[in-house]
Short mmCIF file of C-alpha atoms and ligand atoms in Angstrom, two decimals:
data_model
loop_
_atom_site.label_atom_id
_atom_site.label_comp_id
_atom_site.label_asym_id
_atom_site.label_seq_id
_atom_site.Cartn_x
_atom_site.Cartn_y
_atom_site.Cartn_z
CA UNK I 119 1.48 -11.48 -18.19
CA UNK I 120 2.27 -11.09 -21.54
CA UNK I 121 -1.10 -11.65 -23.93
CA UNK I 122 -1.30 -15.37 -23.74
CA UNK I 123 -4.70 -16.49 -24.33
CA UNK I 124 -6.06 -19.76 -22.68
CA UNK I 125 -7.74 -22.31 -24.97
CA UNK I 126 -10.39 -22.70 -22.25
CA UNK I 127 -10.76 -18.88 -22.41
CA UNK I 128 -10.42 -18.99 -18.64
CA UNK I 129 -8.83 -15.94 -17.42
CA UNK I 130 -5.65 -16.98 -15.47
CA UNK I 131 -2.89 -14.54 -14.35
CA UNK I 132 0.15 -16.45 -15.69
CA UNK I 133 3.38 -15.62 -14.10
CA UNK I 134 6.35 -14.08 -16.55
CA UNK I 135 8.89 -15.60 -13.79
CA UNK I 136 9.69 -19.06 -12.01
CA UNK I 137 10.56 -19.91 -8.89
CA UNK I 138 13.88 -20.61 -7.79
CA UNK I 139 14.46 -19.97 -4.21
CA UNK I 140 11.30 -21.33 -1.78
CA UNK I 141 10.80 -20.47 1.98
CA UNK I 142 8.85 -23.62 3.81
CA UNK I 143 5.37 -22.62 4.99
CA UNK I 144 3.47 -24.18 7.65
CA UNK I 145 0.23 -24.33 8.87
CA UNK I 146 -1.07 -24.67 12.67
CA UNK I 147 -4.55 -26.42 12.87
CA UNK I 148 -7.51 -24.28 13.36
CA UNK I 149 -7.39 -24.61 17.45
CA UNK I 150 -4.02 -23.26 17.62
CA UNK I 151 -5.01 -20.75 15.37
CA UNK I 152 -7.37 -19.19 17.60
CA UNK I 153 -5.18 -19.37 20.60
CA UNK I 154 -2.11 -17.30 18.85
CA UNK I 155 -5.29 -14.71 17.58
CA UNK I 156 -5.95 -14.37 21.18
CA UNK I 157 -2.36 -13.94 22.32
CA UNK I 158 -1.81 -11.41 19.66
CA UNK I 159 -4.49 -9.29 21.09
CA UNK I 160 -6.89 -9.66 18.00
CA UNK I 161 -4.07 -7.47 15.95
CA UNK I 162 -2.77 -9.28 13.29
CA UNK I 163 0.46 -7.13 13.55
CA UNK I 164 1.22 -9.02 16.77
CA UNK I 165 1.17 -12.48 15.36
CA UNK I 166 4.30 -14.31 15.11
CA UNK I 167 5.31 -15.26 11.52
CA UNK I 168 5.51 -19.00 12.19
CA UNK I 169 1.65 -19.22 12.91
CA UNK I 170 0.95 -17.62 9.45
CA UNK I 171 0.61 -19.67 6.36
CA UNK I 172 -0.20 -16.79 4.10
CA UNK I 173 1.33 -13.25 4.90
CA UNK I 174 -1.33 -11.15 3.29
CA UNK I 175 -0.57 -8.36 5.81
CA UNK I 176 1.28 -6.05 3.37
CA UNK I 177 3.01 -5.39 0.25
CA UNK I 178 5.65 -3.73 2.11
CA UNK I 179 9.32 -5.37 2.14
CA UNK I 180 8.17 -8.42 1.31
CA UNK I 181 8.00 -8.45 -2.33
CA UNK I 182 10.09 -11.38 -4.06
CA UNK I 183 13.66 -10.17 -5.58
CA UNK I 184 14.63 -11.13 -9.01
CA UNK I 185 18.00 -13.15 -9.85
CA UNK I 186 19.27 -10.20 -11.16
CA UNK I 187 18.61 -8.13 -7.94
CA UNK I 188 20.44 -10.97 -5.59
CA UNK I 189 23.50 -10.92 -7.95
CA UNK I 190 23.70 -6.89 -8.23
CA UNK I 191 23.76 -7.00 -4.09
CA UNK I 192 26.76 -8.81 -4.39
CA UNK I 193 28.94 -6.10 -5.96
CA UNK I 194 27.87 -3.25 -3.33
CA UNK I 195 30.33 -0.74 -2.69
CA UNK I 196 30.48 -0.45 0.96
CA UNK I 197 31.49 2.63 2.58
CA UNK I 198 30.19 5.37 4.55
CA UNK I 199 30.85 8.23 2.24
CA UNK I 200 31.12 8.52 -1.72
CA UNK I 201 29.81 4.87 -2.54
CA UNK I 202 29.47 3.90 -6.20
CA UNK I 203 26.57 2.31 -5.47
CA UNK I 204 24.61 5.69 -4.40
CA UNK I 205 25.78 7.35 -7.73
CA UNK I 206 24.57 4.59 -9.67
CA UNK I 207 21.15 5.05 -8.10
CA UNK I 208 21.26 8.58 -8.02
CA UNK I 209 22.14 7.85 -12.24
CA UNK I 210 19.00 5.37 -12.58
CA UNK I 211 16.55 7.73 -10.63
CA UNK I 212 18.01 10.60 -13.35
CA UNK I 213 17.44 8.19 -15.95
CA UNK I 214 13.86 6.88 -15.57
CA UNK I 215 12.62 10.00 -13.31
CA UNK I 216 14.36 12.98 -15.11
CA UNK I 217 15.54 14.70 -11.41
CA UNK I 218 19.31 15.38 -10.63
CA UNK I 219 19.15 15.60 -7.09
CA UNK I 220 18.09 12.30 -4.94
CA UNK I 221 18.30 11.97 -1.50
CA UNK I 222 18.26 8.63 -0.12
CA UNK I 223 16.84 7.31 3.37
CA UNK I 224 15.61 4.44 5.27
CA UNK I 225 12.05 4.15 4.05
CA UNK I 226 8.98 6.01 2.83
CA UNK I 227 8.13 7.90 5.91
CA UNK I 228 11.48 9.25 6.57
CA UNK I 229 10.89 11.67 3.22
CA UNK I 230 7.72 12.22 4.82
CA UNK I 231 9.11 13.51 7.87
CA UNK I 232 11.74 15.77 5.83
CA UNK I 233 8.90 17.11 3.80
CA UNK I 234 6.71 17.67 6.45
CA UNK I 235 9.68 19.41 8.41
CA UNK I 236 10.52 21.72 5.83
CA UNK I 237 6.79 22.73 4.75
CA UNK I 238 4.60 22.29 7.59
CA UNK I 239 3.93 25.17 10.96
CA UNK I 240 1.09 25.46 12.48
CA UNK I 241 -2.16 26.57 10.55
CA UNK I 242 -0.28 25.12 7.37
CA UNK I 243 -2.49 22.29 4.95
CA UNK I 244 -1.22 19.75 3.00
CA UNK I 245 -3.91 19.21 0.44
CA UNK I 246 -3.81 15.60 -0.63
CA UNK I 247 -6.08 13.28 -3.05
CA UNK I 248 -5.74 10.65 -0.02
CA UNK I 249 -3.71 10.27 3.14
CA UNK I 250 -1.77 7.91 3.86
CA UNK I 251 -1.39 7.10 7.78
CA UNK I 252 2.17 7.98 7.79
CA UNK I 253 1.71 10.77 5.98
CA UNK I 254 -0.51 12.60 7.84
CA UNK I 255 0.80 11.57 10.98
CA UNK I 256 3.88 13.76 10.06
CA UNK I 257 1.70 17.03 9.16
CA UNK I 258 -0.47 16.58 12.24
CA UNK I 259 2.40 16.20 14.68
CA UNK I 260 3.90 19.89 13.26
CA UNK I 261 0.65 21.35 13.76
CA UNK I 262 -0.48 21.07 10.34
CA UNK I 263 -4.02 19.79 8.70
CA UNK I 264 -4.53 17.35 5.74
CA UNK I 265 -7.32 18.15 3.75
CA UNK I 266 -8.68 15.24 1.19
CA UNK I 267 -9.72 15.82 -2.45
CA UNK I 268 -10.44 12.62 -3.70
CA UNK I 269 -13.08 12.43 -6.21
CA UNK I 270 -16.58 11.16 -4.99
CA UNK I 271 -16.22 8.02 -6.77
CA UNK I 272 -13.08 7.51 -4.50
CA UNK I 273 -14.73 6.45 -1.21
CA UNK I 274 -17.24 4.48 -2.68
CA UNK I 275 -16.42 0.50 -2.43
CA UNK I 276 -18.38 -0.21 -5.46
CA UNK I 277 -17.79 1.49 -9.08
CA UNK I 278 -16.59 1.21 -12.61
CA UNK I 279 -14.78 4.35 -12.38
CA UNK I 280 -11.11 2.72 -13.79
CA UNK I 281 -9.30 5.85 -11.62
CA UNK I 282 -10.88 6.47 -8.16
CA UNK I 283 -7.62 8.02 -7.11
CA UNK I 284 -8.31 11.10 -9.13
CA UNK I 285 -8.50 14.56 -7.60
CA UNK I 286 -11.87 16.37 -8.04
CA UNK I 287 -10.05 19.45 -9.50
CA UNK I 288 -13.50 22.06 -8.26
CA UNK I 289 -12.36 21.09 -5.14
CA UNK I 290 -8.53 21.47 -5.22
CA UNK I 291 -9.78 24.82 -6.42
CA UNK I 292 -11.98 25.74 -3.92
CA UNK I 293 -9.31 24.74 -1.23
CA UNK I 294 -6.91 26.98 -2.89
CA UNK I 295 -9.06 30.23 -2.93
CA UNK I 296 -10.33 29.56 0.46
CA UNK I 297 -7.13 28.72 2.32
CA UNK I 298 -4.58 30.91 -0.09
CA UNK I 299 -1.03 31.07 1.83
CA UNK I 300 -1.99 28.62 3.94
CA UNK I 301 -1.60 25.71 1.36
CA UNK I 302 1.51 23.80 2.21
CA UNK I 303 1.80 21.88 -0.76
CA UNK I 304 -0.20 19.53 -3.19
CA UNK I 305 0.68 15.53 -2.51
CA UNK I 306 -0.73 13.17 -5.19
CA UNK I 307 -0.74 9.64 -4.28
CA UNK I 308 -0.03 7.65 -7.03
CA UNK I 309 -1.81 4.42 -6.52
CA UNK I 310 -3.91 5.46 -3.29
CA UNK I 311 -3.43 3.24 -0.71
CA UNK I 312 -6.17 3.76 1.88
CA UNK I 313 -9.04 3.30 -0.69
CA UNK I 314 -7.34 0.31 -2.25
CA UNK I 315 -4.61 0.68 -4.04
CA UNK I 316 -6.89 2.77 -6.76
CA UNK I 317 -4.93 4.97 -9.39
CA UNK I 318 -4.74 8.14 -10.69
CA UNK I 319 -4.97 9.06 -14.48
CA UNK I 320 -1.89 10.60 -16.10
CA UNK I 321 -4.69 13.02 -17.63
CA UNK I 322 -5.56 14.10 -13.57
CA UNK I 323 -2.17 14.55 -12.57
CA UNK I 324 -1.59 17.09 -15.62
CA UNK I 325 -4.71 19.28 -14.30
CA UNK I 326 -4.24 19.06 -10.89
CA UNK I 327 -0.40 20.20 -10.92
CA UNK I 328 -1.26 22.77 -13.54
CA UNK I 329 -3.41 24.27 -11.05
CA UNK I 330 -1.37 24.14 -8.38
CA UNK I 331 1.80 25.76 -10.61
CA UNK I 332 -0.58 28.81 -11.43
CA UNK I 333 -0.65 29.55 -7.37
CA UNK I 334 2.90 28.74 -6.88
CA UNK I 335 1.90 25.69 -5.08
CA UNK I 336 4.70 23.10 -4.62
CA UNK I 337 3.99 19.58 -6.26
CA UNK I 338 4.63 16.17 -4.15
CA UNK I 339 4.16 13.17 -5.54
CA UNK I 340 3.92 9.80 -3.47
CA UNK I 341 5.02 7.56 -5.56
CA UNK I 342 5.45 4.27 -3.59
CA UNK I 343 2.58 2.80 -5.42
CA UNK I 344 3.74 4.21 -8.89
CA UNK I 345 4.65 0.46 -10.01
CA UNK I 346 0.73 -0.26 -9.89
CA UNK I 347 -0.37 3.20 -11.26
CA UNK I 348 1.65 2.64 -14.20
CA UNK I 349 0.37 -0.84 -15.28
CA UNK I 350 -3.21 1.06 -14.82
CA UNK I 351 -2.43 3.49 -17.01
CA UNK I 352 -1.37 1.56 -19.85
CA UNK I 353 -4.22 -0.14 -19.78
CA UNK I 354 -6.98 1.93 -18.72
CA UNK I 355 -6.17 5.54 -19.96
CA UNK I 356 -7.22 5.50 -23.72
CA UNK I 357 -4.79 8.26 -24.84
CA UNK I 358 -1.92 6.76 -23.24
CA UNK I 359 -1.75 3.38 -24.28
CA UNK I 360 0.81 3.76 -27.32
CA UNK I 361 3.24 4.80 -24.87
CA UNK I 362 5.85 2.83 -23.28
CA UNK I 363 6.36 2.61 -19.52
CA UNK I 364 9.25 4.68 -19.90
CA UNK I 365 7.63 7.37 -21.53
CA UNK I 366 4.71 7.40 -19.13
CA UNK I 367 6.89 7.49 -15.75
CA UNK I 368 8.84 10.77 -17.42
CA UNK I 369 5.70 12.41 -18.19
CA UNK I 370 4.20 11.77 -15.03
CA UNK I 371 7.28 12.54 -13.15
CA UNK I 372 8.05 16.15 -15.28
CA UNK I 373 4.65 17.11 -13.36
CA UNK I 374 6.49 17.45 -9.80
CA UNK I 375 8.80 19.45 -7.89
CA UNK I 376 9.20 16.64 -5.32
CA UNK I 377 8.92 12.73 -5.80
CA UNK I 378 9.44 10.38 -2.73
CA UNK I 379 8.91 6.65 -2.38
CA UNK I 380 9.20 3.64 -0.23
CA UNK I 381 11.55 1.28 -1.86
CA UNK I 382 9.73 -1.66 0.19
CA UNK I 383 7.25 -1.09 -2.48
CA UNK I 384 8.61 0.36 -5.57
CA UNK I 385 12.35 -1.27 -6.40
CA UNK I 386 11.43 -4.71 -5.11
CA UNK I 387 13.83 -3.67 -1.92
CA UNK I 388 13.67 -2.04 1.08
CA UNK I 389 14.77 1.63 1.88
CA UNK I 390 13.33 4.99 0.07
CA UNK I 391 14.22 8.00 -1.79
CA UNK I 392 13.25 11.77 -2.54
CA UNK I 393 13.92 13.45 -5.57
CA UNK I 394 13.94 17.27 -5.67
CA UNK I 395 14.07 19.37 -8.72
CA UNK I 396 14.78 22.62 -7.13
CA UNK I 397 18.78 23.19 -5.97
CA UNK I 398 18.07 25.65 -3.41
CA UNK I 399 15.04 23.90 -2.12
CA UNK I 400 17.40 20.33 -2.47
CA UNK I 401 20.24 22.10 -0.57
CA UNK I 402 17.94 23.27 2.26
CA UNK I 403 16.85 19.72 3.11
CA UNK I 404 19.90 17.79 2.47
CA UNK I 405 20.89 19.03 5.57
CA UNK I 406 18.20 17.08 7.71
CA UNK I 407 19.65 13.80 6.21
CA UNK I 408 22.74 13.09 8.44
CA UNK I 409 20.59 14.14 11.55
CA UNK I 410 17.58 11.72 10.38
CA UNK I 411 18.93 9.04 8.38
CA UNK I 412 22.71 8.89 7.57
CA UNK I 413 25.52 10.49 5.48
CA UNK I 414 23.92 11.69 2.05
CA UNK I 415 25.29 8.84 0.00
CA UNK I 416 23.27 5.94 2.09
CA UNK I 417 20.78 7.70 4.04
CA UNK I 418 20.30 4.68 6.59
CA UNK I 419 20.15 2.25 3.77
CA UNK I 420 22.43 -0.86 3.36
CA UNK I 421 24.18 -0.47 0.19
CA UNK I 422 23.16 -3.57 -1.04
CA UNK I 423 19.50 -2.76 -0.56
CA UNK I 424 20.34 0.34 -2.80
CA UNK I 425 22.19 -1.73 -5.38
CA UNK I 426 18.68 -3.85 -5.34
CA UNK I 427 16.47 -0.69 -6.21
CA UNK I 428 18.98 0.53 -9.10
CA UNK I 429 17.57 -3.10 -10.85
CA UNK I 430 14.23 -2.96 -9.53
CA UNK I 431 13.57 0.42 -10.63
CA UNK I 432 14.23 -0.80 -13.91
CA UNK I 433 12.20 -3.54 -13.68
CA UNK I 434 9.79 -1.79 -12.90
CA UNK I 435 9.58 -0.39 -16.56
CA UNK I 436 8.72 -4.06 -17.54
CA UNK I 437 5.21 -4.64 -18.42
CA UNK I 438 5.42 -8.16 -18.19
CA UNK I 439 6.58 -7.64 -14.24
CA UNK I 440 4.63 -5.12 -13.23
CA UNK I 441 1.59 -6.67 -14.45
CA UNK I 442 1.73 -9.43 -12.02
CA UNK I 443 0.54 -7.81 -8.91
CA UNK I 444 -2.43 -6.28 -10.64
CA UNK I 445 -3.53 -9.17 -12.56
CA UNK I 446 -3.25 -11.24 -9.43
CA UNK I 447 -5.58 -8.82 -7.51
CA UNK I 448 -8.34 -8.74 -10.46
CA UNK I 449 -8.02 -12.71 -10.20
CA UNK I 450 -9.04 -12.88 -6.31
CA UNK I 451 -11.37 -10.14 -6.75
CA UNK I 452 -13.30 -11.41 -9.34
CA UNK I 453 -13.33 -14.87 -7.74
CA UNK I 454 -14.78 -13.60 -4.37
CA UNK I 455 -16.94 -11.19 -6.54
CA UNK I 456 -19.02 -14.48 -8.12
CA UNK I 457 -18.74 -16.09 -4.44
CA UNK I 458 -21.00 -12.98 -3.23
CA UNK I 459 -18.31 -11.70 -0.94
CA UNK I 460 -17.96 -7.65 -0.91
CA UNK I 461 -14.65 -6.37 -2.46
CA UNK I 462 -13.92 -3.17 -3.44
CA UNK I 463 -14.43 -2.63 -7.08
CA UNK I 464 -12.89 -1.61 -9.53
CA UNK I 465 -10.00 -4.09 -8.20
CA UNK I 466 -6.68 -1.80 -7.69
CA UNK I 467 -2.99 -2.28 -7.02
CA UNK I 468 -1.31 -3.94 -3.91
CA UNK I 469 -4.15 -6.53 -2.95
CA UNK I 470 -7.49 -7.26 -2.64
CA UNK I 471 -9.89 -5.11 -0.50
CA UNK I 472 -12.96 -6.55 1.29
CA UNK I 473 -15.57 -4.48 2.36
CA UNK I 474 -16.04 -5.48 5.96
CA UNK I 475 -18.60 -2.81 6.55
CA UNK I 476 -20.86 -5.03 4.54
CA UNK I 477 -19.07 -8.09 5.02
CA UNK I 478 -20.11 -7.47 8.77
CA UNK I 479 -23.05 -5.35 8.47
CA UNK I 480 -24.28 -6.87 12.12
CA UNK I 481 -21.27 -5.41 13.79
CA UNK I 482 -21.06 -1.83 14.99
CA UNK I 483 -18.09 0.55 13.36
CA UNK I 484 -17.04 1.24 17.01
CA UNK I 485 -16.52 -2.26 17.18
CA UNK I 486 -13.76 -2.55 14.54
CA UNK I 487 -15.74 -4.60 11.65
CA UNK I 488 -12.37 -4.69 9.86
CA UNK I 489 -10.36 -5.85 12.63
CA UNK I 490 -12.70 -7.90 13.76
CA UNK I 491 -12.91 -9.54 10.42
CA UNK I 492 -9.25 -9.58 10.22
CA UNK I 493 -8.79 -11.78 13.10
CA UNK I 494 -11.47 -14.03 11.65
CA UNK I 495 -9.68 -14.74 8.45
CA UNK I 496 -6.57 -15.48 10.46
CA UNK I 497 -8.29 -18.14 12.30
CA UNK I 498 -10.26 -19.63 9.69
CA UNK I 499 -7.22 -20.32 7.05
CA UNK I 500 -3.76 -18.39 8.77
CA UNK I 501 -3.95 -16.07 5.97
CA UNK I 502 -2.98 -12.56 7.48
CA UNK I 503 -4.33 -9.56 6.36
CA UNK I 504 -4.21 -5.92 7.58
CA UNK I 505 -7.34 -3.86 8.94
CA UNK I 506 -7.74 -0.50 6.99
CA UNK I 507 -10.51 1.11 8.92
CA UNK I 508 -11.64 2.66 12.01
CA UNK I 509 -8.95 1.01 13.67
CA UNK I 510 -6.54 2.58 12.10
CA UNK I 511 -8.04 6.23 12.49
CA UNK I 512 -7.00 8.52 15.44
CA UNK I 513 -9.71 9.50 17.62
CA UNK I 514 -11.30 12.89 17.78
CA UNK I 515 -10.10 15.29 20.17
CA UNK I 516 -12.64 14.65 22.76
CA UNK I 517 -11.67 11.22 22.76
CA UNK I 518 -15.01 9.85 20.24
CA UNK I 519 -14.16 7.59 17.65
CA UNK I 520 -13.67 8.72 14.11
CA UNK I 521 -15.61 6.23 12.29
CA UNK I 522 -13.46 5.49 8.84
CA UNK I 523 -14.99 6.80 5.58
CA UNK I 524 -14.38 2.75 4.54
CA UNK I 525 -13.93 -0.05 6.61
CA UNK I 526 -11.38 -2.42 4.56
CA UNK I 527 -9.98 -5.64 5.26
CA UNK I 528 -6.66 -5.71 2.94
CA UNK I 529 -5.47 -8.95 1.92
CA UNK I 530 -2.09 -7.72 0.02
CA UNK I 531 -0.48 -9.68 -2.67
CA UNK I 532 3.18 -9.02 -2.13
CA UNK I 533 4.77 -9.06 -5.70
CA UNK I 534 5.93 -12.18 -7.47
CA UNK I 535 5.26 -14.06 -4.02
CA UNK I 536 2.37 -16.24 -3.76
CA UNK I 537 1.44 -18.92 -6.67
CA UNK I 538 -2.34 -19.16 -7.84
CA UNK I 539 -3.40 -22.07 -5.88
CA UNK I 540 -2.18 -20.06 -2.95
CA UNK I 541 -4.51 -17.18 -3.70
CA UNK I 542 -7.23 -20.08 -4.62
CA UNK I 543 -6.85 -21.33 -0.89
CA UNK I 544 -7.34 -17.84 0.44
CA UNK I 545 -10.34 -17.28 -1.76
CA UNK I 546 -12.01 -20.61 -0.56
CA UNK I 547 -11.28 -19.79 3.00
CA UNK I 548 -12.93 -16.02 2.97
CA UNK I 549 -15.74 -17.47 0.99
CA UNK I 550 -16.49 -19.76 3.89
CA UNK I 551 -15.93 -17.48 6.45
CA UNK I 552 -18.60 -15.30 4.38
CA UNK I 553 -21.14 -18.09 4.50
CA UNK I 554 -20.72 -18.49 8.52
CA UNK I 555 -20.32 -13.95 8.96
CA UNK I 556 -23.14 -14.56 11.25
CA UNK I 557 -20.86 -16.08 14.07
CA UNK I 558 -18.16 -13.20 14.04
CA UNK I 559 -18.74 -10.22 16.57
CA UNK I 560 -16.98 -7.28 17.54
CA UNK I 561 -13.65 -5.85 19.24
CA UNK I 562 -13.15 -3.77 22.12
CA UNK I 563 -9.55 -2.35 23.13
CA UNK I 564 -7.66 -3.73 26.31
CA UNK I 565 -4.62 -1.70 25.59
CA UNK I 566 -4.72 1.59 23.64
CA UNK I 567 -1.91 3.77 22.47
CA UNK I 568 -2.38 7.27 21.75
CA UNK I 569 -0.64 7.37 18.35
CA UNK I 570 -0.79 4.71 15.37
CA UNK I 571 -2.71 2.46 17.88
CA UNK I 572 -3.28 -0.02 14.85
CA UNK I 573 0.16 -1.00 15.13
CA UNK I 574 0.31 -2.17 18.73
CA UNK I 575 -3.01 -2.29 20.34
CA UNK I 576 -4.39 -4.99 22.04
CA UNK I 577 -8.11 -6.43 21.85
CA UNK I 578 -10.07 -8.94 22.72
CA UNK I 579 -13.67 -10.73 21.55
CA UNK I 580 -16.84 -9.61 22.71
CA UNK I 581 -18.24 -12.58 23.29
CA UNK I 582 -15.84 -15.97 22.42
CA UNK I 583 -17.16 -15.85 18.97
CA UNK I 584 -13.53 -16.99 18.24
CA UNK I 585 -14.18 -20.29 19.81
CA UNK I 586 -17.42 -20.34 17.78
CA UNK I 587 -15.29 -20.39 14.57
CA UNK I 588 -13.16 -23.18 15.29
CA UNK I 589 -16.22 -25.40 16.01
CA UNK I 590 -18.16 -24.78 12.88
CA UNK I 591 -14.85 -25.24 11.19
CA UNK I 592 -14.67 -28.75 12.59
CA UNK I 593 -17.86 -29.31 11.52
CA UNK I 594 -17.55 -28.60 7.89
CA UNK I 595 -13.60 -29.41 7.07
CA UNK I 596 -13.43 -32.71 9.51
CA UNK I 597 -9.56 -33.07 10.18
CA UNK I 598 -8.19 -30.54 7.70
CA UNK I 599 -6.11 -28.30 8.71
C1 PLP U 702 4.16 2.44 2.36
C2 PLP U 702 3.94 3.95 2.28
C3 PLP U 702 4.48 4.80 2.68
C4 PLP U 702 5.29 4.72 4.02
O1 PLP U 702 6.52 4.04 3.24
P1 PLP U 702 7.26 3.26 4.34
O2 PLP U 702 8.62 2.55 3.88
O3 PLP U 702 6.66 2.16 4.92
O4 PLP U 702 7.81 4.29 5.41
C5 PLP U 702 3.59 6.10 2.25
N1 PLP U 702 3.04 6.54 1.27
C6 PLP U 702 2.49 5.06 0.56
C7 PLP U 702 1.09 5.42 -0.37
C8 PLP U 702 3.12 3.80 1.17
O5 PLP U 702 2.17 2.89 0.66
#
C-alpha cells in the first residue's frame, strides 16, 4: 500500500504482500445455502464453515500470518514457567508501548474480566467512548454500569468526521462531576468496534486522559483495534502526519495506566495481554492470572502464539502492512455507496458496515433487520457477515427489547486474507440483494439465551422469504452458483 498510482487513475487497494499458502474454498448452490441458513437458526454464528464461501463474520483470530510469524513459531520455548518466549514478548511490549509490567491472557475478554474484577463493585460506573459486548458484560456482571460518551457524530451512520470514536469532552466532565467517586475508570476503545471500527484521534485521547488524570481516574485503553487506528491517525490527523507509526504508538501509550488487547486482532495471532503501569496495581492484579488464565509466563496462550505476537506487533508498526485492512474497507464501502447501498461513512477499520435500518426500512426493529440482512447476504452469496444491532443487545430488565442505537451488518475484512476479486464478488451479491430488498422479511426467536444471545440464539423467518430470495436468484443468475 505504498504510494503507487494507477495510470488509469483507478483507486485500487494494492497488496504489499503475496500469497504463499492457500486454503481451498467452495460455494454451495443457493438452494443449499437457504437450507444451511434454516439449519443454523438464521444465526450466522451457527453456520458450518464448510458451507461458507467468504467468511466475513469477524476479524478475530482469522488474520493471515506472515512467513516471519510462522518461522518464529518453530522456535518457541515451551515451558510452563519461565519460558524465554514470554520474556521476548514482554520485552517487545516494553519496546513498543513503554510498559514494564505485562500479563499475558487467553484473549481480550480475559483482560476485561480482570479489570472489572479489580475496579467494579455494585454502584460503580465505567466511562467509555463506546461499549464493546464483552467489556460491558463484565462490568454489569459485577453490578456496575457503563456510560457511553462518544461524540454525537459517532452514532450517525453518515458522516464526514474523520474520528467518530472520539469522546465528547464536555460529557466526560459532566459525568465525572455528577458521579464523583462512583467512577471506576475511563476506558477508551481505540478503534471503536460496534459503531463501525471508527477511530479516535490522538488529540482527543490526550484531552480525555488529561481530564481523567486531573480527577485521579484510572485510564484504560482497549487496544484491540489499535492497528487500524494508527493508520487513521497517520493519514487523517494533520498534526501527526510527520510522525512514524512507532512514535504515534508510544505517544498514545504514554497517556494510559492500563492497556489491554486481543491478540486475535492486534498482532495477527491469537491470545491477548494487559500492560499495567503501576507496580502495586500490577501486583494486585497478577494474583488473578493463575486462577483464571494460567501461570504468569503463558496466561492461557500457546507459546507458539506468543512468538507469533512478538513478530505481529512489529509488523503492526509497518505502514504498508497496516494500510491493507483500512484500504480494502474503503474500497468496499465506496463501491457499495456508488451502487446505492447504505453503508457507514466514513469507512472505518475492520470491515464494511452496512446500515440495515435503511437497507431494510420495511422491517421493524423488533424483527432484527441486521440479523435478517446477515441471513439474506449468506443466502445470496455464501458470504457470512455478523449482525451488530438490536439482536446483539441485552433485553431491558422488564423483558422489552433494547433497540440498538445503530442497526448494522458488519462485513469484516480479516487482515491480509481476501483478494480484490473476492471483495468485488461480495459487492456484487450485496448490490443484487439491495435491488431485491423488498423480498427480505424479519426474524423471530425460537430459542433465546439470557446472556449474549446473539452467539447461540436460534431464530426463524417471519414468512418464507428465504425461498423467495432463492427463486429470484435463479431467475436472475440462471445456473450460477
Ligand atoms: C474483540 C474485541 C475484544 C475482545 O477480545 P477477544 O479476544 O475476542 O476476547 C475487546 N475489545 C474490542 C474492541 C474488540 O474488538
